[in-house]
Coordinates of C-alpha atoms in Angstrom, one line a residue:
Chain A
M465 CA -80.1 -85.7 143.3
H466 CA -78.4 -87.8 140.6
E467 CA -75.5 -90.1 140.4
G468 CA -74.2 -89.2 143.8
L469 CA -72.6 -85.9 142.6
N470 CA -71.1 -83.7 145.2
Q471 CA -73.4 -80.7 145.1
W472 CA -70.8 -78.4 146.7
T473 CA -68.5 -78.6 143.6
F474 CA -71.5 -77.1 141.6
V475 CA -72.2 -74.5 144.2
F476 CA -68.6 -73.3 144.6
A477 CA -68.2 -73.3 140.8
A478 CA -71.3 -71.1 140.4
Y479 CA -70.2 -68.7 143.2
A480 CA -66.6 -68.5 141.9
I481 CA -67.7 -67.7 138.3
G482 CA -70.5 -65.2 139.5
V483 CA -68.2 -63.3 141.7
S484 CA -65.2 -63.3 139.3
A485 CA -67.4 -62.1 136.4
T486 CA -69.0 -59.4 138.6
G487 CA -65.7 -58.3 139.9
A488 CA -64.2 -58.1 136.4
L489 CA -67.2 -56.1 135.2
V490 CA -66.9 -53.6 138.0
A491 CA -63.0 -53.3 137.6
W492 CA -63.2 -52.9 133.8
S493 CA -65.9 -50.4 133.9
W494 CA -64.2 -48.3 136.5
M495 CA -60.9 -48.3 134.8
A496 CA -62.5 -47.5 131.4
M497 CA -64.2 -44.6 133.0
R498 CA -61.0 -43.3 134.7
R499 CA -59.1 -43.7 131.4
A500 CA -61.8 -41.9 129.4
E501 CA -62.0 -39.1 131.9
A502 CA -58.2 -38.6 132.0
R503 CA -58.3 -38.5 128.2
R504 CA -60.8 -35.6 128.4
E505 CA -58.7 -33.8 130.8
R506 CA -55.6 -34.2 128.6
S507 CA -57.6 -32.9 125.6
R508 CA -58.5 -29.8 127.7
E509 CA -54.8 -29.1 128.4
R510 CA -53.5 -29.3 124.9
Chain B
M41 CA -99.8 -40.3 125.2
P42 CA -102.3 -37.6 126.3
K43 CA -100.9 -34.1 125.8
G44 CA -101.0 -33.3 129.5
A45 CA -98.9 -36.3 130.5
D46 CA -96.4 -35.3 127.9
H47 CA -96.1 -31.9 129.4
R48 CA -95.5 -33.3 132.9
L49 CA -93.0 -35.8 131.6
T50 CA -90.9 -33.4 129.4
P51 CA -89.4 -31.1 132.0
F52 CA -88.4 -34.2 134.3
M53 CA -86.8 -36.0 131.3
H54 CA -85.0 -33.0 130.0
G55 CA -83.8 -31.9 133.4
Y56 CA -81.0 -34.2 133.0
A57 CA -80.5 -33.7 129.3
N58 CA -77.6 -31.4 130.0
P59 CA -74.5 -33.6 130.2
A60 CA -72.9 -31.3 132.8
R61 CA -75.8 -31.7 135.2
F62 CA -76.0 -35.4 134.6
L63 CA -72.2 -35.8 135.3
R64 CA -72.6 -33.9 138.6
L65 CA -75.1 -36.4 139.7
A66 CA -73.3 -39.4 138.2
R67 CA -70.0 -38.4 140.0
T68 CA -71.8 -38.3 143.3
L69 CA -73.5 -41.6 142.8
T70 CA -71.1 -44.0 141.0
A71 CA -68.7 -44.9 143.8
P72 CA -71.3 -45.1 146.6
L73 CA -73.6 -47.4 144.4
L74 CA -70.7 -49.7 143.7
V75 CA -69.4 -49.9 147.3
A76 CA -73.0 -50.4 148.8
G77 CA -73.6 -53.0 146.1
I78 CA -70.4 -54.9 146.7
V79 CA -71.0 -55.0 150.6
I80 CA -74.6 -56.1 150.4
A81 CA -74.0 -58.6 147.7
T82 CA -71.0 -60.0 149.5
L83 CA -72.9 -60.4 152.8
A84 CA -75.9 -61.9 151.0
L85 CA -73.7 -64.4 149.1
A86 CA -71.6 -65.3 152.3
W87 CA -75.0 -66.0 154.0
G88 CA -76.3 -68.1 151.0
L89 CA -73.0 -70.1 150.9
F90 CA -72.3 -70.8 154.6
D91 CA -75.5 -70.0 156.6
A92 CA -78.5 -70.7 154.5
P93 CA -80.3 -74.1 155.2
A94 CA -80.1 -76.8 152.6
E95 CA -83.5 -77.4 150.8
Q96 CA -85.4 -80.6 151.4
L97 CA -85.6 -81.7 147.8
Q98 CA -82.6 -79.9 146.1
G99 CA -80.2 -80.1 149.0
D100 CA -77.2 -77.7 148.9
S101 CA -77.5 -76.9 145.2
V102 CA -80.3 -74.5 146.1
R103 CA -77.6 -72.1 147.3
I104 CA -77.0 -71.3 143.6
L105 CA -80.4 -69.5 143.7
F106 CA -78.8 -66.4 145.3
I107 CA -76.6 -65.7 142.3
H108 CA -78.7 -67.2 139.5
V109 CA -82.0 -65.5 140.2
P110 CA -80.6 -62.0 140.5
A111 CA -78.5 -62.5 137.4
A112 CA -81.7 -63.6 135.5
W113 CA -83.8 -60.6 136.7
L114 CA -81.0 -58.2 135.8
G115 CA -80.4 -59.8 132.5
M116 CA -84.0 -59.3 131.6
G117 CA -84.4 -56.0 133.5
A118 CA -81.4 -54.6 131.6
W119 CA -82.9 -55.2 128.2
T120 CA -86.1 -53.6 129.4
G121 CA -84.0 -50.6 130.4
I122 CA -82.4 -50.6 126.8
A123 CA -85.9 -50.7 125.3
V124 CA -87.1 -47.8 127.4
A125 CA -84.0 -45.7 126.7
S126 CA -84.4 -46.6 123.0
L127 CA -88.0 -45.4 123.0
T128 CA -86.9 -42.2 124.7
E129 CA -84.2 -41.7 122.2
L130 CA -86.4 -42.2 119.2
V131 CA -89.5 -40.4 120.4
W132 CA -88.2 -37.5 122.6
R133 CA -84.6 -37.4 121.2
H134 CA -83.2 -37.2 124.7
P135 CA -79.4 -36.8 124.3
L136 CA -78.5 -39.2 127.2
A137 CA -81.0 -41.9 126.3
G138 CA -78.8 -43.6 123.5
I139 CA -75.8 -43.2 125.9
A140 CA -77.7 -45.0 128.7
A141 CA -78.8 -47.9 126.3
R142 CA -75.2 -48.3 125.2
A143 CA -74.0 -48.3 128.8
I144 CA -76.5 -50.8 129.9
A145 CA -75.8 -53.4 127.2
L146 CA -72.5 -54.9 128.5
P147 CA -73.6 -55.4 132.2
G148 CA -77.0 -56.8 130.7
A149 CA -74.9 -59.3 128.6
V150 CA -72.7 -60.3 131.6
F151 CA -75.7 -60.9 133.8
A152 CA -77.5 -62.9 131.0
A153 CA -74.5 -65.1 130.6
L154 CA -74.1 -65.6 134.3
C155 CA -77.8 -66.6 134.5
L156 CA -77.1 -69.3 131.8
I157 CA -73.8 -70.6 133.3
T158 CA -75.1 -70.7 136.9
G159 CA -78.4 -72.2 135.7
S160 CA -76.4 -74.9 133.8
L161 CA -74.3 -75.6 137.0
W162 CA -77.6 -75.9 139.0
G163 CA -79.3 -78.0 136.3
R164 CA -76.6 -80.8 136.4
P165 CA -77.1 -81.9 140.0
A166 CA -80.9 -81.0 140.1
W167 CA -82.2 -82.3 136.7
G168 CA -79.3 -84.6 135.8
T169 CA -78.4 -82.5 132.6
W170 CA -76.4 -79.4 131.9
W171 CA -78.8 -78.2 129.2
V172 CA -82.2 -78.8 127.6
W173 CA -83.5 -76.9 124.5
D174 CA -86.7 -75.9 126.3
G175 CA -88.6 -72.5 126.1
R176 CA -87.0 -70.9 129.1
L177 CA -83.4 -71.9 128.5
T178 CA -83.5 -71.2 124.8
S179 CA -85.1 -67.8 125.1
M180 CA -82.6 -66.7 127.6
L181 CA -79.8 -67.8 125.2
V182 CA -81.5 -65.7 122.5
L183 CA -81.4 -62.8 125.0
L184 CA -77.6 -63.3 125.3
F185 CA -77.3 -63.2 121.5
L186 CA -79.4 -60.1 121.2
Y187 CA -77.0 -58.4 123.6
L188 CA -74.1 -59.4 121.6
A189 CA -75.8 -58.2 118.4
Y190 CA -76.7 -54.8 120.1
I191 CA -73.2 -54.4 121.4
A192 CA -71.7 -55.1 118.0
L193 CA -74.2 -52.6 116.2
A194 CA -73.6 -49.8 118.8
D195 CA -69.8 -50.2 118.4
A196 CA -70.0 -50.3 114.6
A197 CA -72.0 -47.0 114.7
T198 CA -69.5 -45.3 117.0
R199 CA -66.5 -46.6 114.9
D200 CA -68.1 -45.1 111.9
G201 CA -68.5 -41.8 113.7
N202 CA -72.2 -42.1 113.8
D203 CA -73.0 -41.9 117.4
Q204 CA -76.4 -40.6 116.6
S205 CA -77.4 -43.7 114.5
R206 CA -81.0 -44.8 115.3
I207 CA -80.3 -48.4 114.2
P208 CA -79.3 -49.6 117.7
A209 CA -82.3 -47.9 119.2
I210 CA -84.7 -49.7 116.8
F211 CA -82.9 -53.0 117.5
G212 CA -83.2 -52.3 121.3
L213 CA -87.0 -51.8 120.9
V214 CA -87.6 -54.8 118.6
G215 CA -85.5 -57.0 120.8
A216 CA -87.9 -56.4 123.8
V217 CA -90.3 -58.8 122.3
N218 CA -88.1 -61.6 123.8
I219 CA -88.7 -60.4 127.4
P220 CA -92.4 -61.5 127.8
I221 CA -91.4 -64.7 125.9
I222 CA -88.7 -65.5 128.5
H223 CA -91.1 -64.6 131.4
Y224 CA -94.2 -66.8 130.2
S225 CA -92.1 -69.7 128.6
V226 CA -92.4 -71.8 131.7
L227 CA -96.2 -71.4 131.5
W228 CA -96.7 -71.7 127.8
W229 CA -94.5 -74.7 127.2
N230 CA -93.4 -77.8 129.1
S231 CA -90.1 -77.2 130.8
L232 CA -87.8 -78.7 133.4
H233 CA -87.4 -75.2 134.7
Q234 CA -89.9 -74.5 137.6
P235 CA -92.6 -71.8 137.2
P236 CA -91.9 -68.5 138.9
S237 CA -91.7 -68.8 142.7
I238 CA -92.4 -65.2 143.2
T239 CA -95.2 -63.4 141.6
M240 CA -97.0 -60.1 142.3
G241 CA -97.6 -60.1 146.1
K242 CA -97.1 -63.9 146.4
S243 CA -94.1 -66.1 147.1
A244 CA -93.9 -69.9 147.3
M245 CA -90.5 -69.5 148.9
A246 CA -89.6 -69.9 152.6
A247 CA -89.0 -66.6 154.4
P248 CA -85.2 -67.1 155.0
F249 CA -84.5 -67.8 151.3
L250 CA -86.7 -64.9 150.3
L251 CA -84.9 -62.3 152.5
G252 CA -81.4 -63.7 151.3
L253 CA -82.7 -63.5 147.7
L254 CA -83.9 -59.9 148.3
A255 CA -80.6 -58.7 149.8
A256 CA -78.6 -60.5 147.0
T257 CA -80.9 -58.8 144.3
I258 CA -80.5 -55.4 146.0
G259 CA -76.7 -55.8 146.1
F260 CA -76.4 -56.8 142.5
S261 CA -78.9 -54.1 141.4
L262 CA -76.8 -51.4 143.1
I263 CA -73.7 -52.9 141.4
F264 CA -75.4 -52.8 138.1
G265 CA -76.5 -49.2 138.7
G266 CA -73.0 -48.2 139.5
V267 CA -71.6 -49.9 136.4
V268 CA -74.1 -48.2 134.1
L269 CA -73.2 -44.8 135.5
A270 CA -69.4 -45.5 135.1
R271 CA -69.9 -46.6 131.5
M272 CA -72.1 -43.6 130.8
R273 CA -69.4 -41.4 132.2
A274 CA -66.8 -43.1 130.0
I275 CA -68.9 -42.8 126.9
L276 CA -69.5 -39.1 127.6
A277 CA -65.8 -38.3 128.4
N278 CA -64.7 -40.0 125.1
Q279 CA -67.2 -38.1 123.1
Q280 CA -66.1 -34.8 124.7
A281 CA -62.5 -35.6 124.1
E282 CA -63.2 -36.5 120.5
A283 CA -65.2 -33.4 120.0
R284 CA -62.4 -31.2 121.4
L285 CA -59.7 -32.9 119.3
R286 CA -61.8 -32.4 116.2
R287 CA -62.3 -28.7 117.0
R288 CA -58.6 -28.3 117.5
A289 CA -57.9 -29.9 114.2
M290 CA -60.3 -27.6 112.4
E291 CA -58.8 -24.6 114.1
A292 CA -55.4 -25.7 112.9
V293 CA -56.5 -26.3 109.4
D294 CA -58.2 -22.8 109.4
A295 CA -55.1 -21.1 110.7

Protein backbone atom coordinates (compact mmCIF):
# COMPACT_ATOMS: atom_id res chain seq x y z
CA MET A 1 0.00 0.00 0.00
CA HIS A 2 1.33 3.45 -0.91
CA GLU A 3 0.84 6.99 0.38
CA GLY A 4 -1.92 5.95 2.80
CA LEU A 5 -4.48 5.82 -0.02
CA ASN A 6 -7.99 4.72 0.85
CA GLN A 7 -8.24 1.48 -1.13
CA TRP A 8 -12.04 1.46 -0.98
CA THR A 9 -12.18 4.54 -3.23
CA PHE A 10 -10.43 2.54 -5.97
CA VAL A 11 -12.52 -0.57 -5.34
CA PHE A 12 -15.83 1.36 -5.56
CA ALA A 13 -14.66 3.22 -8.68
CA ALA A 14 -13.71 -0.08 -10.40
CA TYR A 15 -17.06 -1.71 -9.50
CA ALA A 16 -19.08 1.38 -10.52
CA ILE A 17 -17.36 1.61 -13.91
CA GLY A 18 -17.54 -2.17 -14.50
CA VAL A 19 -21.23 -2.47 -13.61
CA SER A 20 -22.24 0.69 -15.53
CA ALA A 21 -20.33 -0.30 -18.68
CA THR A 22 -21.73 -3.85 -18.64
CA GLY A 23 -25.27 -2.56 -17.96
CA ALA A 24 -24.99 -0.02 -20.80
CA LEU A 25 -23.67 -2.73 -23.15
CA VAL A 26 -26.59 -5.05 -22.34
CA ALA A 27 -29.22 -2.28 -22.59
CA TRP A 28 -27.84 -0.89 -25.85
CA SER A 29 -27.54 -4.32 -27.50
CA TRP A 30 -31.05 -5.32 -26.39
CA MET A 31 -32.60 -2.07 -27.63
CA ALA A 32 -30.68 -2.26 -30.95
CA MET A 33 -31.98 -5.81 -31.41
CA ARG A 34 -35.60 -4.82 -30.67
CA ARG A 35 -35.33 -1.81 -32.98
CA ALA A 36 -33.87 -3.89 -35.84
CA GLU A 37 -36.49 -6.65 -35.43
CA ALA A 38 -39.30 -4.06 -35.40
CA ARG A 39 -37.83 -2.57 -38.60
CA ARG A 40 -37.86 -6.01 -40.22
CA GLU A 41 -41.52 -6.51 -39.22
CA ARG A 42 -42.43 -3.09 -40.67
CA SER A 43 -40.68 -3.96 -43.93
CA ARG A 44 -42.83 -7.15 -44.13
CA GLU A 45 -46.07 -5.20 -43.69
CA ARG A 46 -45.40 -2.58 -46.37
CA MET B 1 -7.39 -30.84 -42.07
CA PRO B 2 -7.88 -34.56 -42.83
CA LYS B 3 -10.73 -35.21 -45.22
CA GLY B 4 -12.66 -37.33 -42.67
CA ALA B 5 -12.55 -34.59 -40.05
CA ASP B 6 -13.85 -32.08 -42.59
CA HIS B 7 -16.79 -34.40 -43.36
CA ARG B 8 -17.65 -34.68 -39.68
CA LEU B 9 -17.36 -30.92 -39.11
CA THR B 10 -19.29 -29.71 -42.14
CA PRO B 11 -22.81 -31.00 -41.26
CA PHE B 12 -22.46 -29.59 -37.72
CA MET B 13 -21.27 -26.20 -38.95
CA HIS B 14 -23.86 -25.89 -41.68
CA GLY B 15 -26.67 -27.11 -39.44
CA TYR B 16 -26.99 -23.49 -38.29
CA ALA B 17 -26.13 -21.88 -41.62
CA ASN B 18 -29.85 -21.38 -42.19
CA PRO B 19 -30.67 -18.00 -40.56
CA ALA B 20 -34.24 -19.10 -39.71
CA ARG B 21 -32.96 -22.10 -37.75
CA PHE B 22 -30.31 -19.99 -36.03
CA LEU B 23 -32.89 -17.32 -35.15
CA ARG B 24 -35.16 -19.91 -33.49
CA LEU B 25 -32.27 -20.96 -31.25
CA ALA B 26 -31.13 -17.37 -30.63
CA ARG B 27 -34.65 -16.23 -29.66
CA THR B 28 -34.83 -19.04 -27.10
CA LEU B 29 -31.41 -18.32 -25.59
CA THR B 30 -30.87 -14.54 -25.62
CA ALA B 31 -33.00 -13.49 -22.64
CA PRO B 32 -32.19 -16.53 -20.40
CA LEU B 33 -28.45 -16.02 -20.96
CA LEU B 34 -28.69 -12.34 -20.09
CA VAL B 35 -30.89 -12.87 -17.01
CA ALA B 36 -28.79 -15.79 -15.66
CA GLY B 37 -25.57 -13.84 -16.34
CA ILE B 38 -26.82 -10.69 -14.60
CA VAL B 39 -28.01 -12.68 -11.54
CA ILE B 40 -24.77 -14.71 -11.20
CA ALA B 41 -22.46 -11.73 -11.85
CA THR B 42 -24.41 -9.54 -9.38
CA LEU B 43 -24.17 -12.19 -6.64
CA ALA B 44 -20.45 -12.77 -7.31
CA LEU B 45 -19.66 -9.04 -7.32
CA ALA B 46 -21.73 -8.44 -4.18
CA TRP B 47 -19.78 -11.22 -2.46
CA GLY B 48 -16.49 -9.81 -3.75
CA LEU B 49 -17.36 -6.32 -2.55
CA PHE B 50 -18.89 -7.01 0.85
CA ASP B 51 -17.98 -10.50 1.98
CA ALA B 52 -14.66 -11.60 0.48
CA PRO B 53 -11.72 -11.41 2.89
CA ALA B 54 -9.08 -8.72 2.38
CA GLU B 55 -5.78 -10.07 1.09
CA GLN B 56 -2.72 -10.05 3.34
CA LEU B 57 -0.46 -7.98 1.04
CA GLN B 58 -2.85 -6.08 -1.21
CA GLY B 59 -5.57 -5.39 1.34
CA ASP B 60 -9.04 -4.46 0.07
CA SER B 61 -7.83 -3.53 -3.42
CA VAL B 62 -7.76 -7.26 -4.23
CA ARG B 63 -11.58 -7.08 -4.58
CA ILE B 64 -11.03 -5.48 -8.00
CA LEU B 65 -9.90 -8.97 -9.09
CA PHE B 66 -13.54 -10.12 -9.48
CA ILE B 67 -14.18 -7.61 -12.23
CA HIS B 68 -10.68 -7.17 -13.69
CA VAL B 69 -9.87 -10.82 -14.38
CA PRO B 70 -13.19 -11.79 -16.07
CA ALA B 71 -12.90 -8.62 -18.18
CA ALA B 72 -9.34 -9.58 -19.20
CA TRP B 73 -10.30 -13.17 -20.06
CA LEU B 74 -13.35 -12.06 -22.04
CA GLY B 75 -11.40 -9.32 -23.83
CA MET B 76 -8.85 -11.91 -24.99
CA GLY B 77 -11.39 -14.72 -25.50
CA ALA B 78 -13.57 -12.47 -27.66
CA TRP B 79 -10.75 -11.83 -30.12
CA THR B 80 -10.10 -15.58 -30.23
CA GLY B 81 -13.80 -15.89 -31.12
CA ILE B 82 -13.39 -13.28 -33.88
CA ALA B 83 -10.37 -15.20 -35.23
CA VAL B 84 -12.23 -18.56 -35.26
CA ALA B 85 -15.31 -16.97 -36.89
CA SER B 86 -13.08 -15.20 -39.44
CA LEU B 87 -11.33 -18.47 -40.32
CA THR B 88 -14.73 -20.19 -40.67
CA GLU B 89 -15.92 -17.34 -42.91
CA LEU B 90 -12.81 -17.43 -45.11
CA VAL B 91 -12.38 -21.21 -45.41
CA TRP B 92 -15.89 -22.66 -45.18
CA ARG B 93 -17.88 -19.55 -46.25
CA HIS B 94 -20.29 -20.10 -43.39
CA PRO B 95 -22.96 -17.40 -43.82
CA LEU B 96 -23.29 -16.64 -40.10
CA ALA B 97 -19.56 -16.60 -39.28
CA GLY B 98 -18.98 -13.02 -40.46
CA ILE B 99 -22.09 -11.88 -38.58
CA ALA B 100 -20.85 -13.62 -35.41
CA ALA B 101 -17.42 -11.94 -35.70
CA ARG B 102 -19.02 -8.52 -36.13
CA ALA B 103 -21.35 -9.14 -33.18
CA ILE B 104 -18.43 -10.15 -30.93
CA ALA B 105 -16.34 -7.04 -31.65
CA LEU B 106 -18.16 -4.45 -29.52
CA PRO B 107 -18.53 -6.54 -26.32
CA GLY B 108 -14.90 -7.61 -26.79
CA ALA B 109 -13.83 -3.97 -26.98
CA VAL B 110 -15.90 -3.07 -23.90
CA PHE B 111 -14.33 -5.87 -21.84
CA ALA B 112 -10.80 -5.01 -23.05
CA ALA B 113 -11.41 -1.37 -22.04
CA LEU B 114 -12.83 -2.49 -18.67
CA CYS B 115 -9.74 -4.64 -18.11
CA LEU B 116 -7.47 -1.63 -18.74
CA ILE B 117 -9.50 0.79 -16.60
CA THR B 118 -9.97 -1.56 -13.62
CA GLY B 119 -6.31 -2.63 -13.92
CA SER B 120 -5.26 1.01 -13.72
CA LEU B 121 -7.52 1.52 -10.68
CA TRP B 122 -5.92 -1.53 -9.07
CA GLY B 123 -2.38 -0.50 -10.03
CA ARG B 124 -2.54 2.89 -8.30
CA PRO B 125 -2.95 1.53 -4.73
CA ALA B 126 -1.04 -1.74 -5.37
CA TRP B 127 1.93 -0.53 -7.46
CA GLY B 128 1.85 3.21 -6.76
CA THR B 129 1.21 4.06 -10.42
CA TRP B 130 -1.77 4.22 -12.78
CA TRP B 131 0.16 2.91 -15.80
CA VAL B 132 3.49 1.45 -16.92
CA TRP B 133 4.51 0.81 -20.53
CA ASP B 134 5.37 -2.85 -19.92
CA GLY B 135 4.56 -5.86 -22.10
CA ARG B 136 1.25 -6.87 -20.48
CA LEU B 137 -0.37 -3.44 -20.26
CA THR B 138 0.87 -2.28 -23.66
CA SER B 139 -0.22 -5.46 -25.50
CA MET B 140 -3.67 -5.20 -23.85
CA LEU B 141 -3.92 -1.57 -25.02
CA VAL B 142 -2.95 -2.74 -28.53
CA LEU B 143 -5.83 -5.27 -28.31
CA LEU B 144 -8.27 -2.42 -27.59
CA PHE B 145 -6.97 -0.51 -30.64
CA LEU B 146 -7.33 -3.69 -32.75
CA TYR B 147 -10.99 -3.95 -31.67
CA LEU B 148 -11.62 -0.31 -32.60
CA ALA B 149 -9.95 -0.82 -36.00
CA TYR B 150 -11.99 -4.01 -36.62
CA ILE B 151 -15.26 -2.22 -35.73
CA ALA B 152 -14.36 0.68 -38.07
CA LEU B 153 -13.48 -1.75 -40.91
CA ALA B 154 -16.67 -3.80 -40.49
CA ASP B 155 -18.85 -0.64 -40.27
CA ALA B 156 -17.21 0.81 -43.39
CA ALA B 157 -17.89 -2.45 -45.29
CA THR B 158 -21.56 -2.41 -44.17
CA ARG B 159 -21.96 1.28 -45.07
CA ASP B 160 -20.58 0.60 -48.55
CA GLY B 161 -23.19 -2.16 -48.96
CA ASN B 162 -20.43 -4.77 -48.98
CA ASP B 163 -21.43 -7.01 -46.04
CA GLN B 164 -19.60 -9.92 -47.66
CA SER B 165 -16.25 -8.08 -47.62
CA ARG B 166 -13.44 -10.41 -46.54
CA ILE B 167 -11.15 -7.61 -45.33
CA PRO B 168 -12.50 -7.58 -41.72
CA ALA B 169 -12.10 -11.40 -41.62
CA ILE B 170 -8.47 -11.19 -42.75
CA PHE B 171 -7.85 -8.46 -40.15
CA GLY B 172 -9.56 -10.62 -37.49
CA LEU B 173 -7.21 -13.51 -38.26
CA VAL B 174 -4.03 -11.41 -38.42
CA GLY B 175 -4.92 -9.59 -35.17
CA ALA B 176 -5.00 -12.92 -33.32
CA VAL B 177 -1.18 -12.81 -33.20
CA ASN B 178 -1.58 -10.37 -30.28
CA ILE B 179 -3.37 -12.92 -28.06
CA PRO B 180 -0.34 -15.16 -27.25
CA ILE B 181 1.76 -11.99 -26.88
CA ILE B 182 -0.62 -10.75 -24.14
CA HIS B 183 -0.67 -14.16 -22.46
CA TYR B 184 3.10 -14.71 -22.42
CA SER B 185 4.13 -11.06 -21.94
CA VAL B 186 4.50 -11.48 -18.16
CA LEU B 187 6.81 -14.45 -18.70
CA TRP B 188 8.84 -13.00 -21.59
CA TRP B 189 9.47 -9.51 -20.19
CA ASN B 190 9.96 -7.88 -16.80
CA SER B 191 6.63 -6.55 -15.60
CA LEU B 192 4.96 -5.09 -12.52
CA HIS B 193 2.04 -7.33 -13.46
CA GLN B 194 2.08 -10.68 -11.68
CA PRO B 195 2.46 -13.94 -13.68
CA PRO B 196 -0.74 -15.98 -14.17
CA SER B 197 -2.20 -17.20 -10.84
CA ILE B 198 -4.24 -19.85 -12.62
CA THR B 199 -2.72 -22.21 -15.17
CA MET B 200 -3.92 -25.56 -16.54
CA GLY B 201 -5.00 -27.60 -13.53
CA LYS B 202 -3.13 -25.39 -11.02
CA SER B 203 -4.03 -22.34 -8.97
CA ALA B 204 -1.95 -20.18 -6.64
CA MET B 205 -5.16 -18.53 -5.43
CA ALA B 206 -6.91 -19.28 -2.12
CA ALA B 207 -10.10 -21.35 -2.51
CA PRO B 208 -12.65 -18.62 -1.60
CA PHE B 209 -11.13 -16.19 -4.10
CA LEU B 210 -11.02 -18.90 -6.73
CA LEU B 211 -14.72 -19.77 -6.29
CA GLY B 212 -15.75 -16.10 -6.33
CA LEU B 213 -13.68 -15.53 -9.45
CA LEU B 214 -15.18 -18.60 -11.12
CA ALA B 215 -18.73 -17.36 -10.38
CA ALA B 216 -17.96 -13.84 -11.66
CA THR B 217 -16.39 -15.29 -14.81
CA ILE B 218 -19.41 -17.54 -15.47
CA GLY B 219 -21.78 -14.58 -14.91
CA PHE B 220 -19.90 -12.22 -17.24
CA SER B 221 -19.47 -14.99 -19.84
CA LEU B 222 -23.24 -15.62 -19.91
CA ILE B 223 -23.83 -11.86 -20.30
CA PHE B 224 -21.26 -11.83 -23.11
CA GLY B 225 -23.04 -14.75 -24.83
CA GLY B 226 -26.45 -13.04 -24.52
CA VAL B 227 -25.08 -9.76 -25.89
CA VAL B 228 -23.45 -11.52 -28.87
CA LEU B 229 -26.73 -13.31 -29.70
CA ALA B 230 -28.68 -10.02 -29.39
CA ARG B 231 -26.21 -8.26 -31.70
CA MET B 232 -26.32 -11.13 -34.22
CA ARG B 233 -30.13 -10.93 -34.24
CA ALA B 234 -29.91 -7.16 -34.82
CA ILE B 235 -27.46 -7.55 -37.75
CA LEU B 236 -29.60 -10.29 -39.34
CA ALA B 237 -32.83 -8.31 -38.90
CA ASN B 238 -31.27 -5.20 -40.47
CA GLN B 239 -29.94 -7.26 -43.40
CA GLN B 240 -33.35 -8.86 -43.97
CA ALA B 241 -35.13 -5.48 -43.79
CA GLU B 242 -32.62 -3.95 -46.26
CA ALA B 243 -33.03 -6.90 -48.66
CA ARG B 244 -36.82 -6.59 -48.54
CA LEU B 245 -36.77 -2.84 -49.14
CA ARG B 246 -34.38 -3.31 -52.07
CA ARG B 247 -36.65 -5.97 -53.58
CA ARG B 248 -39.71 -3.71 -53.23
CA ALA B 249 -37.81 -0.85 -54.89
CA MET B 250 -36.80 -3.13 -57.79
CA GLU B 251 -40.40 -4.33 -58.19
CA ALA B 252 -41.64 -0.71 -58.21
CA VAL B 253 -39.10 0.19 -60.92
CA ASP B 254 -40.09 -2.87 -63.01
CA ALA B 255 -43.78 -2.03 -62.70
